[in-house]
Coordinates of C-alpha atoms and ligand atoms in Angstrom, one line a residue:
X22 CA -22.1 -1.5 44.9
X23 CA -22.1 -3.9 42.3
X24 CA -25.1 -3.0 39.9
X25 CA -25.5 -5.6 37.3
X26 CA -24.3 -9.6 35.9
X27 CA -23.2 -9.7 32.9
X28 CA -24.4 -13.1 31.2
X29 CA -22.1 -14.2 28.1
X30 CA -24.1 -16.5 26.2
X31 CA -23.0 -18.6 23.5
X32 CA -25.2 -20.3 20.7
X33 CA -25.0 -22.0 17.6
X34 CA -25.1 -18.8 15.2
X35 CA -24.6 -16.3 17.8
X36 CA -22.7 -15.0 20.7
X37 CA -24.8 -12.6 22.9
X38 CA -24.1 -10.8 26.4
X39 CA -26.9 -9.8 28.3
X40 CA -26.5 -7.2 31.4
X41 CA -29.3 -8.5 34.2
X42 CA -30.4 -6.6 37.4
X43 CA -31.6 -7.9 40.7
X44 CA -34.7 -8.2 39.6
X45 CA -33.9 -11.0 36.7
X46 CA -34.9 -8.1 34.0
X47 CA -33.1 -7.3 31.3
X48 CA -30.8 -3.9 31.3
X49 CA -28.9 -4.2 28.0
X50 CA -27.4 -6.4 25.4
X51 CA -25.2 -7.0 22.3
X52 CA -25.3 -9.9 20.0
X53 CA -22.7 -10.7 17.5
X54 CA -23.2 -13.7 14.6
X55 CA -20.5 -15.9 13.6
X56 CA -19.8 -17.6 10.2
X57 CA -21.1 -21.5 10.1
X58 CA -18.8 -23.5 8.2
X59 CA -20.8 -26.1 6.1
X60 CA -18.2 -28.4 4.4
X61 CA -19.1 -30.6 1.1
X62 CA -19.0 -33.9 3.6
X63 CA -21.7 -32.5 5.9
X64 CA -19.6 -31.7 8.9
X65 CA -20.4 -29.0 10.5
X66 CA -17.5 -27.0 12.5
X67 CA -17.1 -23.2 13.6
X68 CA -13.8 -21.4 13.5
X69 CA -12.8 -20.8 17.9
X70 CA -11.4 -17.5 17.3
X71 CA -14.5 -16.7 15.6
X72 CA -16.5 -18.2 18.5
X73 CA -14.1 -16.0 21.1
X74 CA -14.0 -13.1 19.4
X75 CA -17.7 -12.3 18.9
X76 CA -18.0 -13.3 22.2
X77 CA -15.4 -10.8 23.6
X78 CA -16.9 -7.7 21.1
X79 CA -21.1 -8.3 22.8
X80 CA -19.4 -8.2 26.3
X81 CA -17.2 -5.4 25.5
X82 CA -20.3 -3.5 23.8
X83 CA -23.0 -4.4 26.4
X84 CA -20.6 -2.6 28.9
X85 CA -19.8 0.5 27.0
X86 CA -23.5 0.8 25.8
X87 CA -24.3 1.7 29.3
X88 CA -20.8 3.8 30.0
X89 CA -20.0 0.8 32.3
X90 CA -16.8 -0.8 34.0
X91 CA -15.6 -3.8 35.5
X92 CA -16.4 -2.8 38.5
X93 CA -20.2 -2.7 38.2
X94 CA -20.6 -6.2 37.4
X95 CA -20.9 -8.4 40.1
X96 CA -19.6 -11.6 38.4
X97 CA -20.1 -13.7 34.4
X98 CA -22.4 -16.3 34.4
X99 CA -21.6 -18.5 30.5
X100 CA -23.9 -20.5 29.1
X101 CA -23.1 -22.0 25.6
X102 CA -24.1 -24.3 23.1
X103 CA -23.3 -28.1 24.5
X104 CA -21.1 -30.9 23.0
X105 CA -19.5 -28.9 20.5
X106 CA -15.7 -30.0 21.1
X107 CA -12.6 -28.1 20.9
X108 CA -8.8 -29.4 21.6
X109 CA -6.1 -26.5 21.8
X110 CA -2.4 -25.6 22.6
X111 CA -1.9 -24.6 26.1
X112 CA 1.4 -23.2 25.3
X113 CA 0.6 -21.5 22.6
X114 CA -3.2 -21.2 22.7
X115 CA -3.8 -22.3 19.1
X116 CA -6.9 -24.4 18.4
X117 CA -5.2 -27.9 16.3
X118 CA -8.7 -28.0 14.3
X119 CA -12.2 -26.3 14.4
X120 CA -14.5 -26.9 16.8
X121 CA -16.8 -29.4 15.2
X122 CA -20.5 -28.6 16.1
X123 CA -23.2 -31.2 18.2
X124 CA -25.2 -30.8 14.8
X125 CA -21.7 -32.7 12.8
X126 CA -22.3 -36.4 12.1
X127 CA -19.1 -37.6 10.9
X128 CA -18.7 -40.2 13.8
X129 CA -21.8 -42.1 13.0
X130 CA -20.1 -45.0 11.6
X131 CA -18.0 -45.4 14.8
X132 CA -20.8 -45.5 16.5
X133 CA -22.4 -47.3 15.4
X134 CA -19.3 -49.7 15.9
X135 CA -19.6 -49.1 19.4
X136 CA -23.7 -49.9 19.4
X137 CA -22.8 -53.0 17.2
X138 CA -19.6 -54.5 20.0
X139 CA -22.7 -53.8 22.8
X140 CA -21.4 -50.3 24.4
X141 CA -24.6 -49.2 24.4
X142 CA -25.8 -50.6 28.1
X143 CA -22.5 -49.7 29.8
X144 CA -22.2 -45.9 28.3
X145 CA -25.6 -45.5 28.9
X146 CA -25.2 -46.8 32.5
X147 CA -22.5 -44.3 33.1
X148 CA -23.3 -41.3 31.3
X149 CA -27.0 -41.4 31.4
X150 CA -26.4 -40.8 27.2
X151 CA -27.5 -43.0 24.4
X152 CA -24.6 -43.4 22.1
X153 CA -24.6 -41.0 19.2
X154 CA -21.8 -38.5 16.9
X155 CA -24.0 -35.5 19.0
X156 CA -21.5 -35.7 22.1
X157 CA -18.2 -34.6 22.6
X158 CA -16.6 -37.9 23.3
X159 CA -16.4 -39.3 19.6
X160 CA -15.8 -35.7 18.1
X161 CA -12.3 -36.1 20.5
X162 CA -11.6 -39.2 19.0
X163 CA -12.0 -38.6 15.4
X164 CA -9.9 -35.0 15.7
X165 CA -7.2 -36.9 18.0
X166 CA -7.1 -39.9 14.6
X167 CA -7.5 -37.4 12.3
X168 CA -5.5 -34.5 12.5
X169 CA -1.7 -34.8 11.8
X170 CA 0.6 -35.2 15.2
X171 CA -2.6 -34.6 17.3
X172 CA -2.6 -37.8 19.3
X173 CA 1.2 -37.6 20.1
X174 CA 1.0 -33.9 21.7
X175 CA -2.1 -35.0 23.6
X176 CA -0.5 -37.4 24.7
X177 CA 2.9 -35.8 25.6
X178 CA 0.3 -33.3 27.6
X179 CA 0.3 -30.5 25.6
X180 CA -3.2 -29.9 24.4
X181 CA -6.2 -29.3 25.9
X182 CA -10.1 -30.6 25.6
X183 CA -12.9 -28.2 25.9
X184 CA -16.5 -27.8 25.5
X185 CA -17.1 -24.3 24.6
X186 CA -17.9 -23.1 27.8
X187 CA -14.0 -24.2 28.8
X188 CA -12.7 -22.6 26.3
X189 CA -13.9 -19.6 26.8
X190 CA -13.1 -19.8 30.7
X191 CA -9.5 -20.1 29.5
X192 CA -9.5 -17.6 26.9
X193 CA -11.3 -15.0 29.8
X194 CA -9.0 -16.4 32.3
X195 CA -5.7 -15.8 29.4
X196 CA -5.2 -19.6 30.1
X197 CA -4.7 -19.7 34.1
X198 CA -8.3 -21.6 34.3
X199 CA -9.4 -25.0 32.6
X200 CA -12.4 -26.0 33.5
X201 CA -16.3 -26.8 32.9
X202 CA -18.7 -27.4 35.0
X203 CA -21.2 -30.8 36.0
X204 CA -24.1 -29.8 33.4
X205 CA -21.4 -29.4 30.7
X206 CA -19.2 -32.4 31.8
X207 CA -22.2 -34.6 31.3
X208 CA -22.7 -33.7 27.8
X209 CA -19.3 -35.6 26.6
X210 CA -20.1 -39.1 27.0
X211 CA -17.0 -39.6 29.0
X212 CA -18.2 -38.6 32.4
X213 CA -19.5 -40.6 34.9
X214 CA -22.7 -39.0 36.3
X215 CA -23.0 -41.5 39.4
X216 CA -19.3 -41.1 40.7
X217 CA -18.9 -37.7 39.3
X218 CA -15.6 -38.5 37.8
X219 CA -14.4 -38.5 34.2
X220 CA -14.8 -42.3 33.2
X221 CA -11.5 -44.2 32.7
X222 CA -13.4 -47.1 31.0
X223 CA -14.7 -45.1 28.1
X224 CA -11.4 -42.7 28.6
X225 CA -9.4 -45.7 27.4
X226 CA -12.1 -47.5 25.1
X227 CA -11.5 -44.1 23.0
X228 CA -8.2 -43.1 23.6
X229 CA -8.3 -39.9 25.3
X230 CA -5.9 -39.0 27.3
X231 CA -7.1 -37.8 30.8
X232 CA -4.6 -35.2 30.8
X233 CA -6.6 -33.2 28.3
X234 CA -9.6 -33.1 30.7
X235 CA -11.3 -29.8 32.4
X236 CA -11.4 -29.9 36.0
X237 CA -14.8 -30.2 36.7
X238 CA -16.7 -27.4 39.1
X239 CA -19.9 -26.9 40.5
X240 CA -22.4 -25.1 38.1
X241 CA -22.3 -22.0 40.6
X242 CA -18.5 -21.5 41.6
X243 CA -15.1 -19.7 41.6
X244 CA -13.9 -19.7 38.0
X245 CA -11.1 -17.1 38.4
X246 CA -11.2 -13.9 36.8
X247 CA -11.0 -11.8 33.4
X248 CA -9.4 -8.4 33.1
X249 CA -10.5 -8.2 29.3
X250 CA -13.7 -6.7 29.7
X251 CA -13.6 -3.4 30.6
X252 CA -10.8 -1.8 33.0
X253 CA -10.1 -4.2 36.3
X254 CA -11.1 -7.9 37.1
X255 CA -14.5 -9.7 36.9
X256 CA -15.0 -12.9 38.4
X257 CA -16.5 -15.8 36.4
X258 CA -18.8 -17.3 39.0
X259 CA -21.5 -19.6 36.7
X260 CA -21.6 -21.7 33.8
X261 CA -24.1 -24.3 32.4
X262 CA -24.9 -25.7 29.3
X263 CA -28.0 -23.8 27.0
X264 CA -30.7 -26.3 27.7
X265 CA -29.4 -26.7 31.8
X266 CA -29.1 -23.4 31.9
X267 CA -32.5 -22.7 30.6
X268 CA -33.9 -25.2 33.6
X269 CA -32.1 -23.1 36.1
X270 CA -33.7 -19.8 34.6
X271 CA -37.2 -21.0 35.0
X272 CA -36.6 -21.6 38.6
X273 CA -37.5 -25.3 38.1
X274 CA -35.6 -26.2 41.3
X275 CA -38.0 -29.0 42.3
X276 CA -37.8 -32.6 41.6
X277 CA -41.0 -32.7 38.9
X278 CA -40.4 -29.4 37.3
X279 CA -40.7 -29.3 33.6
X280 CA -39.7 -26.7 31.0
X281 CA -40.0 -26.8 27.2
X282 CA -37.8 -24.3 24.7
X283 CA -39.4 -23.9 21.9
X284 CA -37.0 -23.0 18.9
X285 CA -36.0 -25.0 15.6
X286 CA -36.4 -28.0 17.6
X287 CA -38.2 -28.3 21.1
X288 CA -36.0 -29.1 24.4
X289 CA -37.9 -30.9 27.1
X290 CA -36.1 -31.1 30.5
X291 CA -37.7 -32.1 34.2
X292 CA -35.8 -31.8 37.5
X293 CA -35.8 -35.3 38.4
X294 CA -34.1 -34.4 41.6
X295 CA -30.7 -35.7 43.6
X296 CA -31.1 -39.1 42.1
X297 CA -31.1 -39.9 38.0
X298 CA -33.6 -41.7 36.2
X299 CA -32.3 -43.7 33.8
X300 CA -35.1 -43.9 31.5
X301 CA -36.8 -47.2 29.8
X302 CA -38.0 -45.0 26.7
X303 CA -35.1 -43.7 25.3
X304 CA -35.1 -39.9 26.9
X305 CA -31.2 -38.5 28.0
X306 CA -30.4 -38.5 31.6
X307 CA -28.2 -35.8 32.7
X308 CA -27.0 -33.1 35.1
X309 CA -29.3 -30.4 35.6
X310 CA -26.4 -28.2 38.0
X311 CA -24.6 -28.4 40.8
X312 CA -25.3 -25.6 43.6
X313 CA -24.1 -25.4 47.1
X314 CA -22.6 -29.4 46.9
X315 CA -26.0 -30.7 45.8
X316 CA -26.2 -32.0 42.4
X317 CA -29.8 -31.9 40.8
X318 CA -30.1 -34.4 37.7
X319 CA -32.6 -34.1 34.8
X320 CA -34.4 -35.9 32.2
X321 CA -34.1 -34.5 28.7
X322 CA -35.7 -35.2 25.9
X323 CA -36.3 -33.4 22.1
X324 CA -38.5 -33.0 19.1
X325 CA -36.0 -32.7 16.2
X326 CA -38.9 -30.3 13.6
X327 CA -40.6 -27.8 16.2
X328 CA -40.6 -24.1 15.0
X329 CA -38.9 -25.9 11.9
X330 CA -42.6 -26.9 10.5
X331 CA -43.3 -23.5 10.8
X332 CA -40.2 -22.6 8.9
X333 CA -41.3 -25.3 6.5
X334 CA -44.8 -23.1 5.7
X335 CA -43.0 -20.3 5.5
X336 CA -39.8 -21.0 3.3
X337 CA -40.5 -24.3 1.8
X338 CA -44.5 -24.2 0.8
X339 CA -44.8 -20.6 1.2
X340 CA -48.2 -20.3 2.4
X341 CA -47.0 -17.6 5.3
X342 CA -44.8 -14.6 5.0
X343 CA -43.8 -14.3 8.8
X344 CA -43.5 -17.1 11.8
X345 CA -46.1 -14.7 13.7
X346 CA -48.6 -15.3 11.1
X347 CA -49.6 -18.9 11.3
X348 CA -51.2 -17.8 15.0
X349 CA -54.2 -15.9 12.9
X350 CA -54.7 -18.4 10.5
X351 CA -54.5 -21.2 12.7
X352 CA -57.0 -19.2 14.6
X353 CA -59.9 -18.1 12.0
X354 CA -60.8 -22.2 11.1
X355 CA -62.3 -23.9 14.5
X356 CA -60.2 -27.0 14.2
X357 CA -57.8 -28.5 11.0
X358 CA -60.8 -30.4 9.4
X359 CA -59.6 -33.6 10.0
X360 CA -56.1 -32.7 8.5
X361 CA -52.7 -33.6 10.3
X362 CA -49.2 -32.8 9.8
X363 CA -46.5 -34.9 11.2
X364 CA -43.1 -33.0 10.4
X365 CA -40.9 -35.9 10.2
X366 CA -38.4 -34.1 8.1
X367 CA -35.2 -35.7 9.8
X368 CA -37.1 -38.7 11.3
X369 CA -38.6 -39.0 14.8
X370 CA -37.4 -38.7 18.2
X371 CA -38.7 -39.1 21.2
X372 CA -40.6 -41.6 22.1
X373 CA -41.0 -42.9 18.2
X374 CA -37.4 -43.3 17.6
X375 CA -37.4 -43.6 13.9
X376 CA -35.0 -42.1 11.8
X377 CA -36.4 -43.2 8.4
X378 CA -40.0 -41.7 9.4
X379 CA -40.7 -38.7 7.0
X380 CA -43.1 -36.0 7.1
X381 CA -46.8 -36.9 5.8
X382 CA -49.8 -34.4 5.7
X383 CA -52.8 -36.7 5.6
X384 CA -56.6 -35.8 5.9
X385 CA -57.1 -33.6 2.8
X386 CA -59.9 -33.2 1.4
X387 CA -61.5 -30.4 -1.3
X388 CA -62.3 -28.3 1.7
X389 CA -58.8 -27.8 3.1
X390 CA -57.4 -24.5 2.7
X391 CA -54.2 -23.2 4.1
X392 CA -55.2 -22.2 7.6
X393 CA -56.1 -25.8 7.9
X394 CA -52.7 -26.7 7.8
X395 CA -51.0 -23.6 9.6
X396 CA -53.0 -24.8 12.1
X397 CA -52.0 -28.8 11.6
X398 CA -48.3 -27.2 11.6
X399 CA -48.8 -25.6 15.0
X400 CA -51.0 -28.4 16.3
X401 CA -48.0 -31.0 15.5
X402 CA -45.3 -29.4 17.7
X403 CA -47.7 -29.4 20.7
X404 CA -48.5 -33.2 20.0
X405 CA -44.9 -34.1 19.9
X406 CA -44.0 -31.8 22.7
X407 CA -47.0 -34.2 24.4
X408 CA -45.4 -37.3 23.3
X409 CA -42.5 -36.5 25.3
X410 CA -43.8 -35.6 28.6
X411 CA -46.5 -38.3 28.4
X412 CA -42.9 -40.8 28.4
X413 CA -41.4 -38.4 31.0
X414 CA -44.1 -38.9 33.5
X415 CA -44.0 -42.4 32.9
X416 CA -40.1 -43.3 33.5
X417 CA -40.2 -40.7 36.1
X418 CA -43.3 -41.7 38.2
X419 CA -43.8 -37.7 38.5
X420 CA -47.4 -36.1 36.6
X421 CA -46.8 -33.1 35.1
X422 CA -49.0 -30.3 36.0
X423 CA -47.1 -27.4 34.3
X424 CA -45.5 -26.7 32.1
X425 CA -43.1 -23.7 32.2
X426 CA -42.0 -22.3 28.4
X427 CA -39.8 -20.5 26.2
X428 CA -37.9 -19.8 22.8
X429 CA -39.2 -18.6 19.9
X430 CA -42.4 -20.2 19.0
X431 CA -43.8 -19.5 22.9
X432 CA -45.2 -16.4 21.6
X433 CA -47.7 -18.3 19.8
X434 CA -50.5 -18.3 22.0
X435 CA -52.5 -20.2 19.8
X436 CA -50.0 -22.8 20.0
X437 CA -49.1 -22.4 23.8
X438 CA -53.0 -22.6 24.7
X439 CA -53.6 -26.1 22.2
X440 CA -50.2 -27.6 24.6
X441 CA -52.5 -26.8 27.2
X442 CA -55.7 -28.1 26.1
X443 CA -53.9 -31.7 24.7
X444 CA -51.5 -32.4 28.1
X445 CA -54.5 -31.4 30.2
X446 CA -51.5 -29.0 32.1
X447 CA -51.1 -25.4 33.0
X448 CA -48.7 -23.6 30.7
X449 CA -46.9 -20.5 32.3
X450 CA -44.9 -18.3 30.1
X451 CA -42.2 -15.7 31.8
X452 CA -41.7 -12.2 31.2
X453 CA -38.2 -12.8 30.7
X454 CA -37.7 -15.4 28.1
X455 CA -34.1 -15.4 27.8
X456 CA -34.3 -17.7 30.2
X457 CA -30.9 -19.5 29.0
X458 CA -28.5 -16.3 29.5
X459 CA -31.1 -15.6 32.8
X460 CA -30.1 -18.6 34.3
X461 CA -26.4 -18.6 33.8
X462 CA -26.3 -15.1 35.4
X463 CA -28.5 -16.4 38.2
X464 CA -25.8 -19.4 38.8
X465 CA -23.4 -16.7 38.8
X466 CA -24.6 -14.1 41.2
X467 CA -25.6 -16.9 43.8
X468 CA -22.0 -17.2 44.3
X469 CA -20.8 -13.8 43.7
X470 CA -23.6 -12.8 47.0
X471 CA -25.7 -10.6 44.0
X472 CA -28.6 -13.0 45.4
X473 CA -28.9 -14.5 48.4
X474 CA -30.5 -17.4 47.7
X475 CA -32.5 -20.0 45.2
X476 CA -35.7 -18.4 47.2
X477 CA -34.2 -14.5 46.8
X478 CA -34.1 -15.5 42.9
X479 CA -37.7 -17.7 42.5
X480 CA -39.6 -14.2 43.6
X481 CA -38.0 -12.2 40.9
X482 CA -40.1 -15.0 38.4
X483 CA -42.8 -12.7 36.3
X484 CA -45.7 -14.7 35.0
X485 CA -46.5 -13.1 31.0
X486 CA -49.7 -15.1 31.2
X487 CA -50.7 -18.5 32.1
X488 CA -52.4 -20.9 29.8
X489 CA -55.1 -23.6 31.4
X490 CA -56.6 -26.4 29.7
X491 CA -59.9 -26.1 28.2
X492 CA -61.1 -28.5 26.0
X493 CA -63.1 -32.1 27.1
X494 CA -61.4 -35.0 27.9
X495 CA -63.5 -36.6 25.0
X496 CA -62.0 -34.2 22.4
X497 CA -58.6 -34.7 23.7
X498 CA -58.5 -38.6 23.6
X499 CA -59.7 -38.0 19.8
X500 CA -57.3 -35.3 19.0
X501 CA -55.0 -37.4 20.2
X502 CA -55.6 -40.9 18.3
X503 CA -55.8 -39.4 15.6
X504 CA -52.5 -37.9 15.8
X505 CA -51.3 -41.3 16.3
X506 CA -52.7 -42.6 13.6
X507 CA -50.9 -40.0 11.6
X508 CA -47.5 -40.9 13.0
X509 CA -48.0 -44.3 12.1
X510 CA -48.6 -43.1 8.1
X511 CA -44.7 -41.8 8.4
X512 CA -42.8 -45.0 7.5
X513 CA -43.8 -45.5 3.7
Ligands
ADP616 P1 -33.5 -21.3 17.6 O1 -32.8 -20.9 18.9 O2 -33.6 -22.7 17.4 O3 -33.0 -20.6 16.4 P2 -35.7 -19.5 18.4 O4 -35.9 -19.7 19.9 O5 -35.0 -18.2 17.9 O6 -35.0 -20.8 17.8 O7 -37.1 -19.6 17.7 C1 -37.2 -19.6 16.3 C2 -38.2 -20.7 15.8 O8 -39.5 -20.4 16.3 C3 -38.3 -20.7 14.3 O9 -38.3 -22.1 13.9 C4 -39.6 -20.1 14.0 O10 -40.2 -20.7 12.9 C5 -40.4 -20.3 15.3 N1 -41.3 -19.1 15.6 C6 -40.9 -17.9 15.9 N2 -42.0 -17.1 16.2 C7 -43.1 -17.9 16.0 C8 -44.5 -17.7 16.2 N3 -45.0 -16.5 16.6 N4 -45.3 -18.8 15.9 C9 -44.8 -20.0 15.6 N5 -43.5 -20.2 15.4 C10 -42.6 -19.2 15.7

C-alpha cells in the first residue's frame, strides 16, 4: 500500500518537498534555499545545478525524515516557478548558461521591437500573453544570440529547452524524459493555446529551433520514473506551474472559480472553463491544466506590491517589527482617517497599466499616527486585489461570489475580512495553504489511482474560517472612490 505523494516544489528562493496523505494534509517536509545571482546589469539568473540539487537533497530528506522508501510514495507531482528558461546538453547534460529568472528584464528592448513591428495582436491571439521579457520565449532568444556556438548546436539538435519543471523531469528521469506539461507550455510565449501546438509562426519570428522543444503532456500524466530518491522507482505522474498549480489545489474546478495568493505580489486566477477568454483589459489568458483530455483555461491577472507594502513598513519606514503586526494596529484605529496608500513602487498593473505610477500616501493630516497607515498598507492590497476581479468579472461575464485564498499575507484576518467587506464576496481560507505543492501532488495521485477522482479530492478541502462581507454598500462605494482618487495622485 502506497502511503503518501511526495510533492517537489520549486520556487524562486527555494526548493521544498512536501510528503501529502489522502487526506490533502501535510505529513512532512524539507526545504532547501538556493543562491540568487544578481548581476551589475540587473539580470537576474540561478545556477540549474543549484536549482537540481536542492531540489534532490528536500526530496531525499523528506523521505528519510520519516524512515521512508520509494516504495511508499505513490507518485511526484512538481510544481515550479514559471517562465524561467533553461537550454542544456542532452549528451552531456551540461546547462550552456544559467537559467535566467521570469523576474530578468534584459529582453525589454526586443520587445519592445516586437510591440513596435505590431506583434502584439497576433502573439496575444495565440498565446493568450501580452508581450513582455517575463516569458520564456525571448529569454531563448537572447541565450541562443548571446552565448558563444549556442545557436549552431541548437540547431544541429543538440541542446535542449526547458522550463524548470522540464528540467527537472530530465534530471529525475537521468535524461530518458523531455517534457512539460499544458500550464507550463503556455507560459513561453511560443505555444499556441487554441491548437495546442508549439507555434511555428512565433517559432520562426524568434529563431528557435523546434527541435529543442518539450513534448507537451497533460498536467496529470505518465512522466516516467526516478530511481534517485530513495531505493527503487517512483513515477512522476503531475506537474503544473506555481500559480496553476495553486488553482488546482483550491479545488477551483469550475468555470468561475477564483483564487488569490497572497505573497510579495498577489496572483489572481479564475477557471474560465474549456473555452479561453481573451480579455479586453489587459489580464493573461492561459492554461489552467489538462486532466483526463479536457483542458480547463484561466484568466490571470497580478498586483506587482502586495505583502511588499507590508515589507515596505516594516524594512523601509520601520514603523513594524514583524508582518504579523500590522493586523493589531490596523485593528485598534476604526478606519485610516481619510489616509490612503497606493504602493506603486514598480508601477501599476492590472487594470491601471502604468509603469511610471509611483507610490503616494495621501490624506495626512496632524492626526495620523502609524496604525493609520498599517492599516492604509493592508487596506491597499485588498483594493488592488478588487481592482482585478472587478475587470475579471467584466471580460469574463462570470460575478465573483468567493473568493478562495492563500500565501503569506492570508493570515491577516484583518486584511482577509476588509477583501471581503470591499468585493462584497465570501472569502474562504483552507487549512492547508500550501496549496501550490497541494495541487501538484493532487495532479499526480489522480493518475497514479492515490485518488479516485476530482470529487474524491474536493471533500478532502478544510475550510480555516470563512470571511463574509459586512460593511454597507454606502461605505463601500466611498471606500472605494476614494481609493480611486488616490490612484489617480500616482503619476506626478
Ligand atoms: P512569497 O512567496 O512572495 O515570498 P509568501 O507567500 O511567503 O510570499 O508571503 C510573504 C509576504 O506576505 C511578505 O511580503 C510579507 O510581508 C507578507 N505577510 C506575511 N505575513 C503577513 C501578515 N500576517 N500580515 C500581512 N502581511 C504578511
Amino acid at each position: 500500500m502506497k502511503k503518501y505523494i511526495l510533492a517537489l516544489d520549486q520556487g524562486t528562493t527555494s526548493s521544498r518537498a512536501i510528503l501529502f496523505n489522502k487526506f490533502g494534509e501535510i505529513v512532512a517536509q524539507k526545504k532547501k534555499e538556493f543562491p540568487q545571482i544578481f548581476k551589475e546589469n540587473g539580470y537576474v539568473e540561478h545556477n540549474p545545478n543549484d536549482i537540481w540539487s536542492s531540489l534532490l537533497t528536500a526530496a531525499r530528506e523528506v523521505l528519510l525524515s520519516k524512515n521512508l522508501d520509494a516504495g511508499d510514495i505513490s507518485s511526484i507531482g512538481i510544481t515550479n516557478q514559471r517562465e524561467t528558461t533553461i537550454i542544456w546538453d542532452k549528451e552531456t547534460g551540461e546547462p550552456v548558461y544559467n537559467a535566467i529568472v521570469w523576474q530578468c528584464r534584459r529582453t525589454s528592448d526586443y520587445c519592445k521591437e516586437l510591440v513596435k513591428n505590431g506583434y502584439s495582436e497576433m502573439i496575444k491571439e495565440k498565446t493568450g500573453l501580452i508581450i513582455d521579457p517575463y516569458f520564456s520565449a525571448t529569454k531563448i532568444k537572447w541565450i541562443l544570440d548571446n552565448v558563444s556556438g549556442v545557436r549552431e548546436r541548437a540547431k544541429s539538435g543538440r541542446l535542449l529547452f526547458g522550463t524548470v519543471d522540464s528540467y527537472i523531469i530530465w534530471k529525475l528521469t537521468e535524461g530518458r524524459v523531455h517534457a512539460t506539461d499544458y500550464s507550463n507550455a503556455s507560459r513561453t510565449m511560443l505555444f499556441n493555446i487554441n491548437t495546442l501546438e508549439w507555434d511555428d509562426d512565433i517559432l520562426k519570428l524568434l529563431g528557435i529551433p523546434k527541435s529543442m522543444l518539450p513534448k507537451v503532456c497533460e498536467s496529470s500524466d505518465d512522466y516516467g520514473y526516478t530511481k534517485l530518491i530513495g531505493k527503487g522507482k517512483i513515477k512522476i505522474c503531475g506537474v503544473a506551474g506555481d500559480q496553476q498549480a495553486s488553482l488546482f489545489g483550491q479545488t477551483c474546478f469550475n468555470k468561475g472559480d477564483f483564487k488569490c495568493t497572497y505573497g510579495t505580489g498577489a496572483f489572481l486566477l479564475m477557471n474560465t472553463g474549456s473555452e479561453p477568454v481573451i480579455s479586453q483589459n489587459g489580464l493573461l489568458t492561459t492554461i489552467a491544466w489538462s486532466v483526463d483530455g479536457k483542458i480547463a483555461y484561466a484568466s490571470e491577472g497580478s498586483v506587482f506590491a502586495a505583502g511588499a507594502a507590508v515589507q515596505w513598513l516594516r524594512d523601509g519606514i520601520k514603523i513594524i517589527d514583524s508582518a504579523a503586526e500590522s493586523e493589531p494596529l490596523a485593528l485598534s484605529v476604526p478606519d485610516t482617517n481619510g489616509v490612503y496608500f497606493v504602493p506603486a513602487f514598480v508601477g501599476l498593473g492590472a487594470p491601471y497599466w502604468n509603469s511610471d505610477a509611483r507610490g503616494v500616501l495621501c490624506g495626512l493630516s496632524r492626526g495620523t499616527t502609524k496604525e493609520h497607515i498599517a492599516r492604509s498598507a493592508l487596506e491597499a492590497i485588498a483594493y488592488q486585489v478588487n481592482a482585478v476581479i472587478e475587470v475579471m468579472e467584466a471580460d469574463s461575464g462570470i460575478k465573483i461570489n468567493t473568493l478562495k485564498v492563500d500565501g503569506g499575507a492570508c493570515e491577516n484576518n484583518f486584511l482577509m475580512q476588509f477583501q471581503s467587506d470591499i468585493t462584497d464576496c465570501e472569502v474562504l481560507r483552507p487549512m492547508c495553504i500550501e496549496t501550490t505543492a497541494l495541487g501538484c501532488a493532487y495532479l499526480a495521485g489522480l493518475k497514479s489511482g492515490y485518488w479516485k477522482s476530482m470529487n474524491d479530492i474536493k471533500n478532502n478541502q478544510k475550510i480555516d474560517y470563512k470571511f463574509t462581507p459586512d460593511i454597507p454598500e454606502t461605505k463601500r462605494t466611498a471606500l472605494l472612490s476614494g481609493w480611486e482618487k488616490a490612484v489617480e495622485r500616482t503619476t506626478l
